[in-house]
Backbone as a ProteinNet text record, in pm:
[ID]
protein_1_A
[PRIMARY]
MLHYCLAHLAYHFSRQLPKRSRAKFEILVLLLVTFLLLLLPQIFVLLRPKSSRYCGQPLLVNLTSFIIFTFIMTGFTVILTLMDPIPNEVKVAFHVYGVGSFAQGIATTAFTVPASQCANTTPELYYLSLVLSVLSVLATVFVGFLIPFWLADVFNKGMVSNHRSRAGVCQKPVANCSYLWHV
[TERTIARY]
178.4	259.7	206.5	97.8	-0.6	-15.7	-106.7	-184.8	-64.9	69.4	171.1	207.3	231.4	313.6	215.8	49.2	-25.7	-24.5	-33.5	-40.6	85.5	188	308.5	313.2	310.3	324.2	196.6	87.3	-47.2	92.6	109.9	220.4	325	386.5	479	461.1	347.1	260.9	178.4	136.1	93.8	188.7	295.8	398.4	435	423.5	456.1	388.4	328	169.7	150.6	146.7	156.4	37.4	23.9	-35.3	-207.2	-206.3	-342.5	-445.9	-334.1	-409.9	-423.5	-362.1	-360.1	-478.8	-591.1	-719.8	-809.5	-728.9	-861.4	-787.5	-658.4	-595.4	-611.5	-663.6	-675.3	-837	-911.1	-1048.3	-1067.5	-963.8	-941.6	-828.3	-814	-711.2	-867.1	-904.4	-1023.2	-1048.9	-1173.9	-1232.2	-1210.8	-1090.6	-1035.7	-999.5	-892.5	-800.9	-881.1	-902	-948.8	-1090.9	-1166.8	-1336.2	-1295.1	-1309.7	-1363.3	-1240.3	-1081.7	-999.6	-1024.3	-1022.1	-955.1	-1117.6	-1164.7	-1295.2	-1428.6	-1438.3	-1531	-1556.1	-1467.3	-1459.3	-1444.9	-1386.9	-1338.5	-1507.7	-1538.9	-1680.2	-1797.9	-1770	-1880.6	-1824.7	-1736.7	-1677.8	-1766.7	-1740.6	-1750.6	-1917.1	-2005.1	-2116.2	-2181	-2103.3	-2142.3	-2218	-2333.2	-2333.9	-2295.8	-2186.8	-2090.1	-1973.8	-1944.6	-1839.8	-1844.5	-1952.5	-1963.2	-1967.3	-1966.9	-1945.8	-1813.9	-1785.1	-1695.7	-1546.3	-1458.3	-1318	-1236.7	-1112.8	-1028.4	-904.9	-936.3	-817.5	-948.2	-867.3	-947.7	-1009.3	-979.7	-987.7	-1101.2	-1179.8	-1325	-1292.1	-1203.6	-1163.7	-1049.3	-961	-850	-886.5	-1018.9	-1064.6	-1117.3	-1205.5	-1233.8	-1067.6	-1010.6	-910.9	-825.9	-839.4	-766.1	-894.4	-986.5	-1079.3	-1051.9	-993.7	-991.9	-840.3	-757.8	-637.2	-623.9	-779.6	-815.9	-870.2	-951.1	-986.1	-837	-798.2	-663.8	-609.1	-592.8	-501.5	-527.1	-702.5	-725.3	-716.1	-730.5	-709.7	-587.6	-471.5	-318.6	-293.1	-370.6	-332.9	-421.8	-514.9	-587.9	-480.3	-415.4	-351.3	-247.6	-163.8	-10	-47.2	-126.5	-138.7	-201.2	-230.8	-301.1	-232.9	-153.7	-64.1	80.3	153.5	286.9	331.5	459.5	510.2	397.3	472.8	440	499.4	425.7	454.6	524.7	663.1	730.6	649	558.9	458.2	330.4	355.1	223.7	360.6	479.3	585	555.3	615.6	614.4	503.5	347.4	236.3	278.3	297.6	259.3	392.7	476.8	575.4	536	510.4	441.7	337.2	241.8	165	204.4	276.4	360.5	402.1	425.2	479.9	368.2	232.4	139.4	86.4	81.1	55.5	144.6	281.5	368.8	342.4	277.5	232	119.5	-14	-120.3	-93.8	7.8	22.9	108.6	191.6	208.4	98.4	7.7	-75	-169.3	-194.8	-296.9	-249.3	-130.9	-26.2	-50.9	-1.5	-7.6	-131.3	-231.3	-333	-394.6	-372.1	-397.1	-301.2	-241.2	-111.5	-202.2	-249.4	-282.4	-444.9	-473.7	-663.7	-679	-611.5	-663.1	-825.5	-835.8	-960.1	-1077.8	-1015.2	-1158.2	-1212.2	-1110.8	-1187.1	-1314.1	-1332.8	-1473.2	-1554.4	-1621.3	-1635.8	-1637.4	-1568.3	-1603.5	-1505	-1525.7	-1452.2	-1458.2	-1504.1	-1460.3	-1396.3	-1418.5	-1317.9	-1182	-1157.8	-1025.8	-980.4	-1039.5	-976.5	-976.4	-1043	-944.5	-885.8	-844.6	-757.3	-627.1	-656	-524.5	-461.1	-560.2	-502.9	-458.4	-524.3	-452.8	-319.7	-264.3	-171.9	-41.1	-108.7	-26.3	15.9	-97.1	-29.7	66.2	-2	110.1	227.5	266.9	417.1	454	396	486.3	529.2	409.2	457.5	573.8	533.7	665.3	824.9	827.5	937.5	961.8	875.3	902.9	972.7	892.7	950.9	1062.3	1081.2	1220.9	1319.1	1307.4	1421.1	1433.5	1368.6	1396	1456.5	1426.9	1476.1	1615.6	1700.2	1862.5	1867.6	1800.5	1799.1	1795.1	1674.1	1631.1	1693.2	1758	1845.3	1981.2	2042.6	2138.9	2143.4	2029.3	1976	1981.8	1908.9	1931.7	2034.7	2123.8	2254.1	2350.8	2363.8	2421.8	2359	2278.5	2202.4	2296.3	2190.3	2228.9	2350.9	2360.2	2422.2	2348	2240.7	2156.6	2107.8	2026.6	2001.3	2025.6	2057.8	2097	2034.5	1884	1826.5	1921.6	1962.3	1994.7	2156.2	2241	2342.3	2332.5	2267.1	2179.7	2332.6	2327.6	2457.9	2404.6	2455.9	2440.7	2422.3	2422.1	2445	2312.9	2217.3	2087.2	1996.5	2098.6	2073.5	2031.2	2068.2	2006.8	1884.1	1887.4	1744.3	1628.9	1662.8	1565.5	1537.2	1577.4	1570.7	1447.2	1338.2	1196.8	1112.2	1152.9	1086.5	1108.2	1166.5	1182.1	1113.2	997.7	890.3	880.9	970.7	934.6	1042	1141.7	1239.3	1274	1212.2	1245.9	1125.5	1178.1	1076	1019.7
607.8	457.2	376.8	410.7	340.2	242.9	247.6	142.3	47.6	79.1	-20.9	-76	-18.8	-37.4	-190.1	-166.9	-219.3	-410.3	-337.5	-450.9	-555.2	-477.4	-543.7	-640.2	-579.7	-604.9	-759.5	-725.1	-825.9	-980.6	-937.2	-1075.3	-1117.1	-1060.6	-1106.3	-1172.9	-1091.4	-1192.7	-1327.5	-1323.8	-1426.9	-1545.5	-1526.7	-1590	-1692.7	-1632.9	-1647.9	-1776.9	-1760.7	-1897.2	-2025.9	-2097.4	-2230.1	-2207.7	-2276.3	-2273.1	-2273.1	-2399.6	-2390.3	-2317.8	-2229.6	-2112.2	-1997.8	-1978.4	-1826	-1764.7	-1899.7	-1842.9	-1680	-1822.3	-1794.5	-1643.3	-1604.3	-1484	-1372.6	-1423.4	-1335.8	-1284.9	-1390.1	-1299.3	-1253.5	-1266.7	-1174	-1011.1	-992.6	-889.2	-793	-890.8	-803.2	-731.7	-836.4	-774	-711.2	-686.7	-609.1	-462.2	-491.4	-383.6	-320.2	-366.2	-272.4	-215.4	-320.8	-319.8	-177.4	-240.4	-182.5	-22.7	-82.2	45.3	86.4	83.8	198.5	231.4	131.9	170.4	223.3	177.5	227.2	381.7	452.9	541.8	640	597.8	674	660.6	609.4	606.2	686.4	652	724.1	889.8	916.8	1080	1102.8	982.4	1045.9	1092	985.6	1037.4	1113.6	1161.7	1295.2	1430.3	1507.5	1600.9	1748.4	1707.5	1837.2	1791.5	1697	1713.6	1734.4	1763.5	1827.2	1976.5	2035.6	2170.3	2208.5	2389.6	2436.8	2387.7	2387.1	2366.5	2423.4	2511.1	2554.9	2457.3	2336.7	2225	2138.1	2060.9	1912	1812	1801	1738.5	1637.7	1622.5	1546.8	1457.8	1528.1	1426.9	1373.1	1415.3	1334	1220.1	1217.8	1103.6	1000.3	1048.4	968.9	899.4	961	876.5	801.7	827.8	743	641.2	628.6	510.9	427.2	446.2	364.1	313.6	397.2	289	215.2	229.8	99.6	-19.8	35.4	-91.3	-196.3	-113	-170.3	-185.5	-173.9	-231.5	-369.2	-354.8	-496.8	-587.7	-590.4	-659.3	-749.3	-654.3	-681.9	-775.1	-762.7	-798.6	-943.9	-970.3	-1121.1	-1163.6	-1135.2	-1197.1	-1205.2	-1135.9	-1194.8	-1265.5	-1266	-1346.4	-1481.3	-1500.9	-1638.6	-1693.2	-1639.9	-1656	-1721.3	-1810.7	-1875.8	-1987.5	-1928.9	-1798.6	-1702.2	-1612.4	-1472.8	-1454.8	-1450.3	-1400.3	-1291.3	-1272.5	-1164.3	-1027.5	-1062.6	-923.5	-880.5	-955.1	-924.5	-802.5	-874.9	-785.9	-688.2	-668.6	-512.8	-439.2	-517.9	-405.1	-400.7	-453.9	-392.6	-283.9	-335.5	-159.7	-89.3	-58.4	54.3	110.1	53.2	70.4	136.5	88.5	146.2	319.4	320.9	458.9	525.2	466.6	571.9	602.8	508.5	518.5	606.3	620.1	702.6	884.9	870.9	1006.4	1046.5	942.7	972.2	1027.5	951.6	1023.8	1168.1	1154	1281.6	1437.6	1378.9	1475.8	1473.4	1347.3	1404.8	1460.7	1486	1563.6	1708	1715.9	1840.1	1890	1827.4	1946.5	1943.9	1899.2	1884.6	1978.7	1981.7	2122	2232.6	2291.3	2430.4	2456	2325.1	2297.2	2318.9	2437.6	2405.8	2484.3	2584.6	2672.8	2559.9	2406.1	2345.8	2272.4	2259.9	2224.6	2286.4	2424.3	2482.6	2427.9	2412.1	2377.9	2255.9	2183.2	2034.2	1950.2	1959.2	1880.6	1724.5	1685.3	1523.7	1491.3	1516.4	1533.1	1605.5	1652.2	1759	1656.3	1605.4	1540.6	1408.3	1336.2	1211.3	1250.9	1341.8	1392.9	1412	1469.9	1486.2	1337.5	1273.4	1111.7	1060.6	1037.7	965.7	1012.3	1136.3	1212.1	1173.8	1192.7	1156.8	970.7	897.8	754.8	758.2	814.4	806.2	854	952.1	1029.4	893.9	813.9	721.6	590.2	556.3	452.5	466.8	601.8	623.7	667	681.5	693.4	544.5	459.4	323.8	248.4	260	189.5	290.4	378.5	475	408.9	373.8	327.3	187	110	-32.9	-34.1	68.5	73.7	55.9	40	79.4	-134.7	-115.2	-321.5	-386.2	-364.3	-452.8	-424.2	-299	-243.9	-374.4	-346.5	-408.7	-529	-622.6	-758.7	-816	-683.8	-710	-717.7	-643.9	-637.1	-754.1	-775.8	-859.1	-949	-1063.9	-1154.2	-1225.2	-1201.2	-1286.9	-1173	-1075.7	-979.6	-876.7	-894.1	-863.3	-940.5	-1053.5	-1174.6	-1295.8	-1400.8	-1508.5	-1610.2	-1662.5	-1783.2	-1877.9	-1936.8	-2094.8	-2090.5	-1990.8	-1990.2	-1943.2	-1856.3	-1770.3	-1681.1	-1631.4	-1491.8	-1374.3	-1253.2	-1151.1	-1008.3	-918	-811.8	-753.2	-812.1	-799.9	-922.6	-1048.6	-1160.4	-1163	-1160.6	-1131.5	-1020.4	-908.1	-821.1	-892.5	-927.4	-995.7	-1114.7	-1224.2	-1356.1	-1399.3	-1314.8	-1344.9	-1281.3	-1192.7	-1122.7	-1065.3	-1165.6	-1122.8	-1089.4	-1109.6	-1033.3	-899.2	-842.6	-668.1	-618.8	-689.5	-597.4	-670	-776.1	-881.6	-791.3	-827.5	-763.6	-879.1
-259.1	-203.6	-117.5	-73.9	39.5	15.4	-112.4	-127.5	-175.6	-265.7	-313.8	-161.3	-73.3	41.2	135.4	111.9	169.6	109.2	-73.1	-134.5	-113.9	-98.5	-76.8	47.5	165.3	277.2	302.7	215.6	235	175.2	33.2	-68.5	33	86.6	171.1	316.3	384.3	508.6	440.7	318.7	295.3	254.9	216.8	207.3	335.7	445.7	566.1	617.3	508.8	529.5	504.1	507.5	441.3	318.2	214.1	106.2	85.4	199.7	222.5	329.3	390.1	478.5	413.7	250.8	193.9	173.1	171.6	66.2	206.3	326.9	471	508.3	492.9	500.6	422	260	164.2	183.9	277.7	318.1	439.2	482.4	591.3	586.5	455.3	428.3	343.7	254.6	186	270.4	359.9	440.7	556.9	579.9	735.4	648	595.9	537.5	427.8	343.9	221.7	230.5	284.3	271.9	407.9	540.5	640.4	731.1	646	717.1	592.3	466.3	363.6	276	213.4	109.9	190.7	293.3	398.3	428.8	517.6	503.2	413.2	304.4	143.7	141.7	85.4	28.2	104.9	255	380.2	321.2	344.9	302.6	137.8	40.4	-87.5	-109.4	-15.8	9.1	58.2	154.9	238.4	164.3	233	127.8	131.8	293.8	301.5	209.5	152.8	72.9	-90.3	-141.6	-255.7	-239.1	-106	-89.2	-139.6	-194.3	-279.3	-142.3	-236.9	-144.7	-223.7	-237.8	-265.3	-332.4	-295.7	-338.6	-390.8	-533.2	-556.9	-493.6	-346.4	-258	-287.3	-362.3	-400.6	-502.8	-614.2	-735.8	-686.3	-606.2	-535.9	-455.1	-402.5	-298.3	-408.8	-504.1	-615.7	-695.1	-732.9	-761.5	-662.1	-488.4	-434.8	-415.5	-442.3	-423.8	-544	-644.7	-787.1	-735.4	-666.9	-659.5	-533.1	-421.5	-395.1	-443.4	-538.5	-650	-656.5	-743.3	-811.4	-726.4	-593.6	-507.4	-441.9	-418.8	-417.6	-513.1	-649.9	-748.3	-687.1	-739.7	-690	-595.1	-437	-335.5	-371.6	-424.4	-489.2	-552.5	-651.9	-738.6	-686.5	-610.7	-541	-467.5	-318.5	-262.3	-294.1	-382.5	-455.4	-543.9	-646.8	-701.6	-687.2	-725.4	-686.5	-786.8	-890.7	-854.3	-943.3	-902.3	-964.3	-1085.5	-1190.6	-1322.2	-1345	-1415.9	-1440.5	-1516.7	-1564.2	-1614.5	-1522.7	-1414.9	-1284.2	-1203.5	-1189.1	-1116.9	-1162.5	-1318.4	-1372.5	-1325.6	-1398.6	-1358.3	-1238.7	-1118.9	-999.8	-935.6	-988.7	-969.6	-1047	-1160.4	-1219.2	-1171.7	-1113.2	-1001.6	-929.5	-824.4	-726.2	-768.7	-893.5	-937.4	-913.1	-984.3	-1006.8	-875.8	-742.6	-622.2	-547.1	-581.3	-528	-565.7	-712.6	-769.5	-665.2	-653.2	-604.5	-481	-374	-273.2	-303.8	-364.3	-373.4	-388.6	-460.7	-501.5	-405	-310.9	-169.5	-97.6	-51.6	50.4	-28.9	-187.3	-235.9	-202.5	-265.7	-233.1	-96.7	-16.4	127.8	238.1	202.4	280.2	277.9	143.7	112.6	147	171.7	214.9	341.1	451.6	570.6	525.6	470.1	479.3	441.4	390.2	345.5	486.7	578.8	764.1	787	723	743.4	694	522.8	457.7	428.9	416.2	409.4	500.8	594.6	740.7	712.9	667.1	649.7	537.5	435	334.8	358.4	413.6	477.1	604	684.6	733.2	693.1	600.9	553.3	480.1	400.9	303.8	363.3	503.8	611.6	650.8	692.8	729.6	626.2	480.6	360.8	344.5	342.3	339.1	426.4	536.5	643	644	597.9	593.3	485.1	342.9	232.2	262.6	346.4	379.6	434.9	554	653.8	537.4	431.5	341.8	258.8	202.5	104.2	223.6	324.9	390.1	424.4	473.9	482.1	329.6	240.7	72.8	55.7	68.3	34.6	97.2	272.9	348.7	282.7	250.8	226.3	18.7	-45.9	-184.4	-156.9	-99.6	-126.6	-96.6	22.2	31.4	-96.9	-111.7	-268.4	-364.3	-391.8	-510.4	-506.3	-378.3	-336.2	-361.1	-329.6	-370.7	-508.1	-578.1	-722.9	-765.8	-731.2	-782	-758	-629.4	-542.2	-477.9	-540.5	-459.7	-365.5	-242.8	-138.5	-52.2	-82.4	1.1	112.6	100.2	235.5	271.6	240.3	334.2	279.5	335.7	204.1	307.8	302.7	374.5	361.4	276.3	258.1	326.3	355	393.6	552.3	556.8	653.8	697.1	561.6	566.8	503.1	525.8	473.7	591.1	521.6	603	682.3	661.5	728.3	723.1	772.9	834.4	969.3	1059.3	1208.3	1207.8	1172	1151.9	1055.5	986.5	917.9	940.3	1037.1	1031	1049	1123.1	1207.3	1089.2	970.3	906.2	794.6	707.4	585.9	455.8	504.4	429.1	434.5	513.5	502.7	400.9	377.6	300.7	146.9	146.4	9.7	-95.1	-234.1	-304.7	-408.7
[MASK]
+++++++++++++++++++++++++++++++++++++++++++++++++++++++++++++++++++++++++++++++++++++++++++++++++++++++++++++++++++++++++++++++++++++++++++++++++++++++++++++++++++++++++++++++++++++++

């Protein structure tokens, strides 16, 4: 769920900027978040000689799939931040990707929890998997907290926050940061 959450937040943060500044924001997001914070550590650990040692859990395979999800996240981030309006097909594909990202987060956590013995044989791989597991769980909790609000807004438009009439259950809490809850 980490990849889905990051792309979703980038989309809504970009919508707070004027259209002419979105390309600059996109470059900043791609350079900082995708490459420096996510992709560079993953590729570094993948290329370490210690990472290919034996580990009782398939952490190396999981890291490879995590890298693939990071590349897909990069593509969705570019598409979502630069397109206006977003076609429904892209929205559906993105939410299906979110389900896959959720499954990836569960797999990462499930493989990392019983892999404490891997801290001795493949320390970088184990600790990166541990960090990615914690971040995935935090992102899942965040999105899980927001899902009831998203569903309420889908079934009863304007109930959660109606910006035009400045009404709704969450109008005051999200008046300055509406991009956090909106789908």
